[in-house]
mmCIF file of N, CA and C in Angstrom:
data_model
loop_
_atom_site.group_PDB
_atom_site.id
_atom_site.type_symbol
_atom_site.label_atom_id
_atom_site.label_comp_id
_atom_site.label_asym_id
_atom_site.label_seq_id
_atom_site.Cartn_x
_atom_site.Cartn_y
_atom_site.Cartn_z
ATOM 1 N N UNK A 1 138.336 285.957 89.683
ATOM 2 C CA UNK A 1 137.312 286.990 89.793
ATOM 3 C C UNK A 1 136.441 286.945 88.533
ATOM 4 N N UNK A 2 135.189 287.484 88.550
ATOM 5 C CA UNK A 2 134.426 286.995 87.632
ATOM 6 C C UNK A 2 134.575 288.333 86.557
ATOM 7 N N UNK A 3 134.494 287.896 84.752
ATOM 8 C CA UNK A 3 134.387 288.891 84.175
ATOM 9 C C UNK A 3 133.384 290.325 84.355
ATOM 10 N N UNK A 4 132.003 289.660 85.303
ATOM 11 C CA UNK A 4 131.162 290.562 84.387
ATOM 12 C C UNK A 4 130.074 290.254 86.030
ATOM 13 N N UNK A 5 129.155 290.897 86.279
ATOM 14 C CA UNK A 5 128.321 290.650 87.312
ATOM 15 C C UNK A 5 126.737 291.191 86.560
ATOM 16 N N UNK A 6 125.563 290.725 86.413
ATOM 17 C CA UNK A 6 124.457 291.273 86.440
ATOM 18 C C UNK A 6 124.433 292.743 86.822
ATOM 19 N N UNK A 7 123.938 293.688 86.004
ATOM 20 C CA UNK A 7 123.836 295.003 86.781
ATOM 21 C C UNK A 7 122.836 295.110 87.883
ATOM 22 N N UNK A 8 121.535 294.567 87.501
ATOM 23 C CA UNK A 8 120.583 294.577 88.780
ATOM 24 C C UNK A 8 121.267 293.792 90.275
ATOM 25 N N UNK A 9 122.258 292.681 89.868
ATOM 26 C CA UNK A 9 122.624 292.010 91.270
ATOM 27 C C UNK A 9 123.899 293.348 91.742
ATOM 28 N N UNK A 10 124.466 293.740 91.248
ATOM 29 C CA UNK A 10 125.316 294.738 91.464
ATOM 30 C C UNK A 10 124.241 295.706 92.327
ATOM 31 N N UNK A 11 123.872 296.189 91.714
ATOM 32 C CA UNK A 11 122.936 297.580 92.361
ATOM 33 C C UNK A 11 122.168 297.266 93.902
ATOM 34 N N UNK A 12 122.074 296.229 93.519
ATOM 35 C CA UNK A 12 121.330 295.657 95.185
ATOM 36 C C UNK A 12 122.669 295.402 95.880
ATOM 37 N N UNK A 13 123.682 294.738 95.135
ATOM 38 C CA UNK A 13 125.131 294.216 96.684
ATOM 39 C C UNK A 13 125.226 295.358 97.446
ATOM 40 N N UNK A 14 125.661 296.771 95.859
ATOM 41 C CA UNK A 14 125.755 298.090 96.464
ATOM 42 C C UNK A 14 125.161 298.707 97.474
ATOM 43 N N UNK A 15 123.778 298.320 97.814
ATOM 44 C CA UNK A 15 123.111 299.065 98.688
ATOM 45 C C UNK A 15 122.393 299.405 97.822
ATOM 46 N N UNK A 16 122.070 300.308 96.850
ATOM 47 C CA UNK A 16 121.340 301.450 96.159
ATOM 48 C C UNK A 16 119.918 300.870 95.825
ATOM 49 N N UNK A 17 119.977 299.901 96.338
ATOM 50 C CA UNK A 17 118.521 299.269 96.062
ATOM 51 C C UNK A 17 118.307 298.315 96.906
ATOM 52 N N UNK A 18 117.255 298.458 97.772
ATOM 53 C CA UNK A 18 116.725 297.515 99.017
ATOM 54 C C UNK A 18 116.258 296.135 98.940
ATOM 55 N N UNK A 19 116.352 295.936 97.488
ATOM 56 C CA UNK A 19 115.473 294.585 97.411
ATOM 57 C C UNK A 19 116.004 294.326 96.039
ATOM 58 N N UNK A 20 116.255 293.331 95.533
ATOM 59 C CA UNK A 20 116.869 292.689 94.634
ATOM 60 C C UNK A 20 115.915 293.029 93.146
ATOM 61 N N UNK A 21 114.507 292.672 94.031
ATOM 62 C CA UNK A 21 113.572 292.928 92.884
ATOM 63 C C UNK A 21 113.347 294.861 92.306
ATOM 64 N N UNK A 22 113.387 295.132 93.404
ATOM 65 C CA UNK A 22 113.428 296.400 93.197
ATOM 66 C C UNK A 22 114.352 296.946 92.391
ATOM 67 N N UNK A 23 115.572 296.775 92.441
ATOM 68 C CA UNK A 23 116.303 297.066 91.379
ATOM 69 C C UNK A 23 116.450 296.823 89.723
ATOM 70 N N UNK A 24 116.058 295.013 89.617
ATOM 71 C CA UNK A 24 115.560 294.888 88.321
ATOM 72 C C UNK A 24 114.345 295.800 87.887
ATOM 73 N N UNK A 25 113.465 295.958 88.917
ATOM 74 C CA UNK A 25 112.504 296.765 88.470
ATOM 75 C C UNK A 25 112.938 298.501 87.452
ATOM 76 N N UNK A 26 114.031 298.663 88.674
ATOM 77 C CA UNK A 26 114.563 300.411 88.088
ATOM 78 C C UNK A 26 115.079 299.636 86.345
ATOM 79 N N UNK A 27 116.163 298.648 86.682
ATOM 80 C CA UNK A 27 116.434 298.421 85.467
ATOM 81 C C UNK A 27 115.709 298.783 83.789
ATOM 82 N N UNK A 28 114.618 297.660 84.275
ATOM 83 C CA UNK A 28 113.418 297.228 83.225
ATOM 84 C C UNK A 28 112.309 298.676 83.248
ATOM 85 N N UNK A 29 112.560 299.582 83.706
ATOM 86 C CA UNK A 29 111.703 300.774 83.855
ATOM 87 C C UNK A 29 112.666 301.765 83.180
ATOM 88 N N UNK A 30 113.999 301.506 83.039
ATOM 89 C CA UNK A 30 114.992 302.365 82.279
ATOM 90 C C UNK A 30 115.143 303.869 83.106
ATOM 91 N N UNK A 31 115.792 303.287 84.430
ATOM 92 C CA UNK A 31 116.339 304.729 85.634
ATOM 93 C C UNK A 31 117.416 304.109 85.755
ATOM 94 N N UNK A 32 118.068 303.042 84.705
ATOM 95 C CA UNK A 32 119.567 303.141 85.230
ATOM 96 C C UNK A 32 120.343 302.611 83.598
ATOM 97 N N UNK A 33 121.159 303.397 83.744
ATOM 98 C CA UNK A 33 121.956 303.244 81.834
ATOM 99 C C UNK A 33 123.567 303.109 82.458
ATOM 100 N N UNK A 34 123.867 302.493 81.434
ATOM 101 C CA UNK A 34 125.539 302.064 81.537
ATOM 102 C C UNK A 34 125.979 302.604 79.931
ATOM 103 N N UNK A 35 126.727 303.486 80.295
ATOM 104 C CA UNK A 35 127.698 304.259 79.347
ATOM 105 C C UNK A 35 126.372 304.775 78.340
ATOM 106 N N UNK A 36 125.925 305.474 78.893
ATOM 107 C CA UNK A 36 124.875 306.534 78.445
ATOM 108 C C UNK A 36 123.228 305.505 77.529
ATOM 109 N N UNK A 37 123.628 304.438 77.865
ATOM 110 C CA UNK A 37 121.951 303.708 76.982
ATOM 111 C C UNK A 37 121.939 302.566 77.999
ATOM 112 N N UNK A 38 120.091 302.955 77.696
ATOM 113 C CA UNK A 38 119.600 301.394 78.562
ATOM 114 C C UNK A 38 120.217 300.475 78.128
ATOM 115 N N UNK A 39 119.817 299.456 79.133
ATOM 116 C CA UNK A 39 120.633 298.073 79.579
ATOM 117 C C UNK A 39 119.405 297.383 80.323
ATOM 118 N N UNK A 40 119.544 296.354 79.904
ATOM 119 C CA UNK A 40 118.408 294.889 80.521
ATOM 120 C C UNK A 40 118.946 294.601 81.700
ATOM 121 N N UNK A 41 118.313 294.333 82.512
ATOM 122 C CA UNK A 41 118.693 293.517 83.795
ATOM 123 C C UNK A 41 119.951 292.341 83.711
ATOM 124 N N UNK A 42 119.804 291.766 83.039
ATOM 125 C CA UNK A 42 121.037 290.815 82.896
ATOM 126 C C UNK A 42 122.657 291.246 82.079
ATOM 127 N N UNK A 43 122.222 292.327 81.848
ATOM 128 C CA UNK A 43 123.576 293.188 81.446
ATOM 129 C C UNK A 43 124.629 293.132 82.333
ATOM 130 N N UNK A 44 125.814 292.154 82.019
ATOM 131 C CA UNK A 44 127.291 292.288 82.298
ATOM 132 C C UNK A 44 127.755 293.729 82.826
ATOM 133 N N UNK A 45 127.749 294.555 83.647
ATOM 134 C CA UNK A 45 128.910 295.222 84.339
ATOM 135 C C UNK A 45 129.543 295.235 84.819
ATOM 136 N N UNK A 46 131.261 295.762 83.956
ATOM 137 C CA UNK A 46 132.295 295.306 84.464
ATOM 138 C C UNK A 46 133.085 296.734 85.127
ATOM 139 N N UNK A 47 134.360 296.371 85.991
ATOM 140 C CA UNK A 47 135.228 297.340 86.177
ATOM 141 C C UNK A 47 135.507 298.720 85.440
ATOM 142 N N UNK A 48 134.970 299.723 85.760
ATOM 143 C CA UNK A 48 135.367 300.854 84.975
ATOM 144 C C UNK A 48 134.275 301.601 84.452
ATOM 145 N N UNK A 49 132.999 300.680 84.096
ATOM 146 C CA UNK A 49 131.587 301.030 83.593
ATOM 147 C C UNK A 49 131.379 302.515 84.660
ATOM 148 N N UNK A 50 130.797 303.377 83.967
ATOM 149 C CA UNK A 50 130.082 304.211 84.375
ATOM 150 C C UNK A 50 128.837 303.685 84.365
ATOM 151 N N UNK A 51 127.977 303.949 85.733
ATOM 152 C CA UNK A 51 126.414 303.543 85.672
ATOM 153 C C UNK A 51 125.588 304.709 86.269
ATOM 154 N N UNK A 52 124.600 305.223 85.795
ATOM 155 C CA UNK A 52 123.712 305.946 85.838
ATOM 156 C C UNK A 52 122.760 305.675 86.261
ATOM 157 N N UNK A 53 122.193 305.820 87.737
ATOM 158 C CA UNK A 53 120.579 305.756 88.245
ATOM 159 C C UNK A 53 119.705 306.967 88.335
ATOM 160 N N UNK A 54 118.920 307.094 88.246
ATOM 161 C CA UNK A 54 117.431 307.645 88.682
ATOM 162 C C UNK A 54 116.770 307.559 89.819
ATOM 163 N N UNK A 55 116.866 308.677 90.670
ATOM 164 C CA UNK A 55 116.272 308.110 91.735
ATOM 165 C C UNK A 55 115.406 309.689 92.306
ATOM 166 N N UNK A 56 114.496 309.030 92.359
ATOM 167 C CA UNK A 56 113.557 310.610 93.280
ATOM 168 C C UNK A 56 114.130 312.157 92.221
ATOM 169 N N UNK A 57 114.204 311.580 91.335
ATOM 170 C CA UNK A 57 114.474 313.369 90.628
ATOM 171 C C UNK A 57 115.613 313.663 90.439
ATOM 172 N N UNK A 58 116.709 312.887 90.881
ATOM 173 C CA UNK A 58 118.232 313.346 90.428
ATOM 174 C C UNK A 58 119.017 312.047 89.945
ATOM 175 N N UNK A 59 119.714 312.196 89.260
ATOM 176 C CA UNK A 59 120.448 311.237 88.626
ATOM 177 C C UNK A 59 121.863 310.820 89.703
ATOM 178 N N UNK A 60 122.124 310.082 89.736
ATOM 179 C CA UNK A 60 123.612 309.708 90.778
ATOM 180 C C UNK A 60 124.370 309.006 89.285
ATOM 181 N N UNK A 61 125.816 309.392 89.403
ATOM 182 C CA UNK A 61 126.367 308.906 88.351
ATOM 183 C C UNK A 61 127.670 308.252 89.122
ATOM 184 N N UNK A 62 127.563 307.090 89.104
ATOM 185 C CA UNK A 62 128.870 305.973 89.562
ATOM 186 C C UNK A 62 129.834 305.483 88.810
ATOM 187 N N UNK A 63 130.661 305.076 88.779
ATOM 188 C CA UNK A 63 131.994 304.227 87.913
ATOM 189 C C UNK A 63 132.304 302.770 88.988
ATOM 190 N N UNK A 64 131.908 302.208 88.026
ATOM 191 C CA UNK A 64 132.477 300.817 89.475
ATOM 192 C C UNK A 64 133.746 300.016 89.426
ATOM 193 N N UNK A 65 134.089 299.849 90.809
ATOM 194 C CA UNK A 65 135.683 299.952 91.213
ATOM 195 C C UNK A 65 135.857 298.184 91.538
ATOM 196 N N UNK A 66 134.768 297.621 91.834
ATOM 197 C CA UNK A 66 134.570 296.238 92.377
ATOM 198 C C UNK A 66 133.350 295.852 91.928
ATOM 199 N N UNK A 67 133.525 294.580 91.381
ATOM 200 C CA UNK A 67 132.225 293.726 90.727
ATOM 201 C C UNK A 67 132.305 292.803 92.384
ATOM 202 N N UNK A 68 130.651 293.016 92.614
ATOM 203 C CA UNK A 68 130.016 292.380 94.021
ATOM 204 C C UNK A 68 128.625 291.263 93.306
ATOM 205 N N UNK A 69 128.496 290.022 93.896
ATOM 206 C CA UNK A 69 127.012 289.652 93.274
ATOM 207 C C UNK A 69 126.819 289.698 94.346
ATOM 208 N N UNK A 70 126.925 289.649 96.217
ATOM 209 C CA UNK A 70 126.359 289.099 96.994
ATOM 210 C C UNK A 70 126.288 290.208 98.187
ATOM 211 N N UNK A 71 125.160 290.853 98.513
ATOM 212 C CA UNK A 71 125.030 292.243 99.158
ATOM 213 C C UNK A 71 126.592 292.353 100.509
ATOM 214 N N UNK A 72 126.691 293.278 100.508
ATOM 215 C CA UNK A 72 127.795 293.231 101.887
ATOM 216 C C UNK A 72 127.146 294.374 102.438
ATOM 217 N N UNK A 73 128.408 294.758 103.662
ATOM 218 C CA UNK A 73 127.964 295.725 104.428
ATOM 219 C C UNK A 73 128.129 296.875 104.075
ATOM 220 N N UNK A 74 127.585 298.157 104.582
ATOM 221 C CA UNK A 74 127.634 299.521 103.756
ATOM 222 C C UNK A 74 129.304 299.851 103.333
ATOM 223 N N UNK A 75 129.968 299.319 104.718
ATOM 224 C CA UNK A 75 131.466 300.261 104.594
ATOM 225 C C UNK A 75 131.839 299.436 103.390
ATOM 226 N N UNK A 76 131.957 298.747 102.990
ATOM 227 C CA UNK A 76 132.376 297.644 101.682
ATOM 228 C C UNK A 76 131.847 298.137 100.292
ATOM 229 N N UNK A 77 130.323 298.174 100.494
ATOM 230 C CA UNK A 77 129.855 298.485 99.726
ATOM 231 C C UNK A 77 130.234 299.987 98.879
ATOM 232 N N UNK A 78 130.661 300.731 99.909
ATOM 233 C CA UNK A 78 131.183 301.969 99.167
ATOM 234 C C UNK A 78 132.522 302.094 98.748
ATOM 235 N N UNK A 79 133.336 301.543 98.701
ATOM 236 C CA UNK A 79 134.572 300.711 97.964
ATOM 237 C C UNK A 79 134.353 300.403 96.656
ATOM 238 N N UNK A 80 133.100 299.783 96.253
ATOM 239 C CA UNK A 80 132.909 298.970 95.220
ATOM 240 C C UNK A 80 132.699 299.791 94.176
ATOM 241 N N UNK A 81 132.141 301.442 94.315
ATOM 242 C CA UNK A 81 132.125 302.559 93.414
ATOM 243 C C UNK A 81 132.934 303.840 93.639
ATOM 244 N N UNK A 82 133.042 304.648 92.498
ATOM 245 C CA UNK A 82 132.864 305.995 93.049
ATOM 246 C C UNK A 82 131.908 306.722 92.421
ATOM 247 N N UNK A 83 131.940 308.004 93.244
ATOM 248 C CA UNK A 83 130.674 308.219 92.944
ATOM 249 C C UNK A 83 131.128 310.153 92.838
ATOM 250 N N UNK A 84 130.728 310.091 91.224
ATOM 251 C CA UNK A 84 130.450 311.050 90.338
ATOM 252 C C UNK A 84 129.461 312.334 90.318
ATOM 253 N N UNK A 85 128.410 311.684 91.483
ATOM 254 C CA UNK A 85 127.534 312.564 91.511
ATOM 255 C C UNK A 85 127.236 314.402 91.157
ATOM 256 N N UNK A 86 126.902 315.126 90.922
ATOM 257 C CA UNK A 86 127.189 316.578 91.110
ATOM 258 C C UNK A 86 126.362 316.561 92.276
ATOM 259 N N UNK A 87 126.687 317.714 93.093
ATOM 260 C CA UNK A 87 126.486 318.103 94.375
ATOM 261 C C UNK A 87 124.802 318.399 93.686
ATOM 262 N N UNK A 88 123.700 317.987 94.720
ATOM 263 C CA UNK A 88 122.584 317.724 94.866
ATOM 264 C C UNK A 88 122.478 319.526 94.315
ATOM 265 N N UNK A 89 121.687 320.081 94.282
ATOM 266 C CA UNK A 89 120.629 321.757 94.750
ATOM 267 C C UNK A 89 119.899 321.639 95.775
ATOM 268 N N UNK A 90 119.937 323.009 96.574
ATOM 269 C CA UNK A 90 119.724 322.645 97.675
ATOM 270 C C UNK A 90 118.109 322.826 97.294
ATOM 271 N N UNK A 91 117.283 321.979 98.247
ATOM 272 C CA UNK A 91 115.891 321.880 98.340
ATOM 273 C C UNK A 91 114.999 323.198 98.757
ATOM 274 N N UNK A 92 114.328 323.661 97.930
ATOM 275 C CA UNK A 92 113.300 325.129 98.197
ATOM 276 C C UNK A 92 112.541 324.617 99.807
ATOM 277 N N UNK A 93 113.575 325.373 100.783
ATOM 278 C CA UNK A 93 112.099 325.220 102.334
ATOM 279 C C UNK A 93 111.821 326.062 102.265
ATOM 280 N N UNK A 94 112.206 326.930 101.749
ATOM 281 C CA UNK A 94 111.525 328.502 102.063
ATOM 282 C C UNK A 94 110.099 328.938 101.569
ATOM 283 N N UNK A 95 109.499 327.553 100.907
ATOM 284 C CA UNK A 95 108.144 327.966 100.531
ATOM 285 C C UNK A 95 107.128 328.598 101.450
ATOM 286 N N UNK A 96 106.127 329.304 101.702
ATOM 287 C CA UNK A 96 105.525 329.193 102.429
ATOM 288 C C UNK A 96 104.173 328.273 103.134
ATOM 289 N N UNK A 97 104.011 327.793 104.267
ATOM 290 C CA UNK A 97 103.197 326.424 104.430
ATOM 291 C C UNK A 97 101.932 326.896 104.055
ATOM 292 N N UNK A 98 101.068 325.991 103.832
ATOM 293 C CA UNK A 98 99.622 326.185 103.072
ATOM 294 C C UNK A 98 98.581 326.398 104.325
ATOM 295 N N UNK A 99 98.398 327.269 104.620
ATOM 296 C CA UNK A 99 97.118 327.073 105.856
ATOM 297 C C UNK A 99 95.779 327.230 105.155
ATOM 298 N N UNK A 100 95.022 326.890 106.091
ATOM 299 C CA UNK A 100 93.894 326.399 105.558
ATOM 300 C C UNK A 100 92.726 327.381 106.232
ATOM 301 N N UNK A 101 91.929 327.336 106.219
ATOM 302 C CA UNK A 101 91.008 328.621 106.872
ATOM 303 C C UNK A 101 90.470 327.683 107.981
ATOM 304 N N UNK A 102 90.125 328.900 109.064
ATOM 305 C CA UNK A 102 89.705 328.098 110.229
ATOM 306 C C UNK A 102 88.022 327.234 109.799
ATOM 307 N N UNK A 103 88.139 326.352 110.603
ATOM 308 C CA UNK A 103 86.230 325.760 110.385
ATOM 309 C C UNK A 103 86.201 324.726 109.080
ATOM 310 N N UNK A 104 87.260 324.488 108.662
ATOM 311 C CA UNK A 104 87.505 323.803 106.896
ATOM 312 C C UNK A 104 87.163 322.473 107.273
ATOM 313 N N UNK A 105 88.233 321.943 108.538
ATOM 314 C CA UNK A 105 88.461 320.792 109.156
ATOM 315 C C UNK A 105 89.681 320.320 108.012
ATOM 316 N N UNK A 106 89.510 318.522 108.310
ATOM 317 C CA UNK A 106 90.404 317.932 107.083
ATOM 318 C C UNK A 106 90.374 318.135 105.836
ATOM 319 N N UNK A 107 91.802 318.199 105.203
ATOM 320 C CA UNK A 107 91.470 318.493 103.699
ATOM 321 C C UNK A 107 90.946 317.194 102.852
ATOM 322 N N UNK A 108 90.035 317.529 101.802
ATOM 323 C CA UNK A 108 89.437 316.044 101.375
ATOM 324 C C UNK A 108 90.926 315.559 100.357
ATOM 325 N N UNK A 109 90.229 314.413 99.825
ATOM 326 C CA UNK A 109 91.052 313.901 98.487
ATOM 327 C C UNK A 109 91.343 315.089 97.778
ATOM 328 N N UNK A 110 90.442 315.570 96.820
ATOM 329 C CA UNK A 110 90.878 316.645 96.189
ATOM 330 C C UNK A 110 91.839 317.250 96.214
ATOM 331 N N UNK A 111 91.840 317.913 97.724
ATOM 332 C CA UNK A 111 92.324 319.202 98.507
ATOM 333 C C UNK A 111 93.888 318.694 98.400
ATOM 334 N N UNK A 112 93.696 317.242 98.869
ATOM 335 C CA UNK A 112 95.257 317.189 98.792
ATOM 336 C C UNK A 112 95.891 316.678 97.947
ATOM 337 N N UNK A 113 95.354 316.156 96.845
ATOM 338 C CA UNK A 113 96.429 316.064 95.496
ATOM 339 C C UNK A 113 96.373 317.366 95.060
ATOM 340 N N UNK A 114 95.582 318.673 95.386
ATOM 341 C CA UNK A 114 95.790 320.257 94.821
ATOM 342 C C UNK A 114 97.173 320.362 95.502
ATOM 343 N N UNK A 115 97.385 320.025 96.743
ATOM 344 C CA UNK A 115 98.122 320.652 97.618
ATOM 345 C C UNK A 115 99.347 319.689 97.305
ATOM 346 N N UNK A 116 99.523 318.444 96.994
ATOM 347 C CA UNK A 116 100.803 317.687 96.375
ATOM 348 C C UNK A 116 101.515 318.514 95.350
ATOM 349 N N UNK A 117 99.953 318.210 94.417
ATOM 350 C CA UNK A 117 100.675 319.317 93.056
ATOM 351 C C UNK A 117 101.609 320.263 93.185
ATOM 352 N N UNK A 118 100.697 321.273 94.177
ATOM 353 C CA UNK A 118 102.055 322.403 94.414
ATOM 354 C C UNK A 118 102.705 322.366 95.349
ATOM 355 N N UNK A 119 103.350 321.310 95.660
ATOM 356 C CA UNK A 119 104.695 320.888 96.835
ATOM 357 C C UNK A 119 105.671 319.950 95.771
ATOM 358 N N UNK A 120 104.959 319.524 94.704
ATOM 359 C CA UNK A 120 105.750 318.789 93.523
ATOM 360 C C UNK A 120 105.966 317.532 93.720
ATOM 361 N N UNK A 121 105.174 316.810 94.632
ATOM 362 C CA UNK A 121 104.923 315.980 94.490
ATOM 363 C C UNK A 121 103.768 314.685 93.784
ATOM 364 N N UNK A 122 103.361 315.301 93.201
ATOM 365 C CA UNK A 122 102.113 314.857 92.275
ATOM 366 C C UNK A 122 102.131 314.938 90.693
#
C-alpha cells in the first residue's frame, strides 16, 4: 500500500470533487488544509490526516481512513473517510419572496445583482 497519496488525487477518488482539475484548483485557492495549514496540491496525505474543505460557505472536516488515487464508486468512497462535519444550520426559507410591482416586467442586470445581494448570494 502506498505511503502517501496526492491530496488533490484523493479529493477527486473521494467524490468531493467532480473533476480532478477542480480539486487542485480548491487546493491552490487554499479551501482545503490538512492539520489546520495550507497544503499544495502535491501534498502527501496519509492515514489519520484530518482534511479540511471549503465548500459553498461551510467547512466539512474529514479524517481519512483509506488512501485512494483512482476515483471508485460512492459506496467505497465513503469508507475511505470519516466525516467530522458539525451538523450544517438550518437554511433561512422563511425570508420573505421579493415581488416586484405590477407593469415593471423583467428585472434588469442591476435589479438582480440588488436582489442576489440580499438572498446572499453576491
Amino acid at each position: 500500500m502506498p505511503s502517501g497519496v496526492r491530496i488533490d488525487a484523493w479529493l477527486w477518488a473521494v467524490r468531493l470533487y467532480k473533476t480532478r482539475s477542480a480539486a487542485t484548483a480548491a487546493v491552490r485557492g487554499g479551501h482545503v488544509r490538512v492539520g489546520g495549514e495550507r497544503v499544495k496540491a502535491a501534498y502527501s496525505v496519509t492515514i489519520g490526516d484530518e482534511v479540511r474543505v471549503q465548500r459553498e460557505g461551510w467547512e466539512r472536516v474529514l479524517v481519512v481512513r483509506a488512501l485512494l488515487s483512482k476515483r471508485v464508486g460512492a459506496a467505497i468512497a465513503q469508507t475511505a473517510f470519516e466525516d467530522r462535519t458539525p451538523s450544517r444550520p438550518p437554511r433561512d426559507e422563511s425570508a420573505p419572496p421579493i415581488l416586484r410591482e405590477r407593469g415593471l416586467g423583467r428585472p434588469t442586470k442591476r435589479d438582480r445583482r440588488a436582489i442576489d445581494r440580499l438572498r446572499g448570494r453576491g
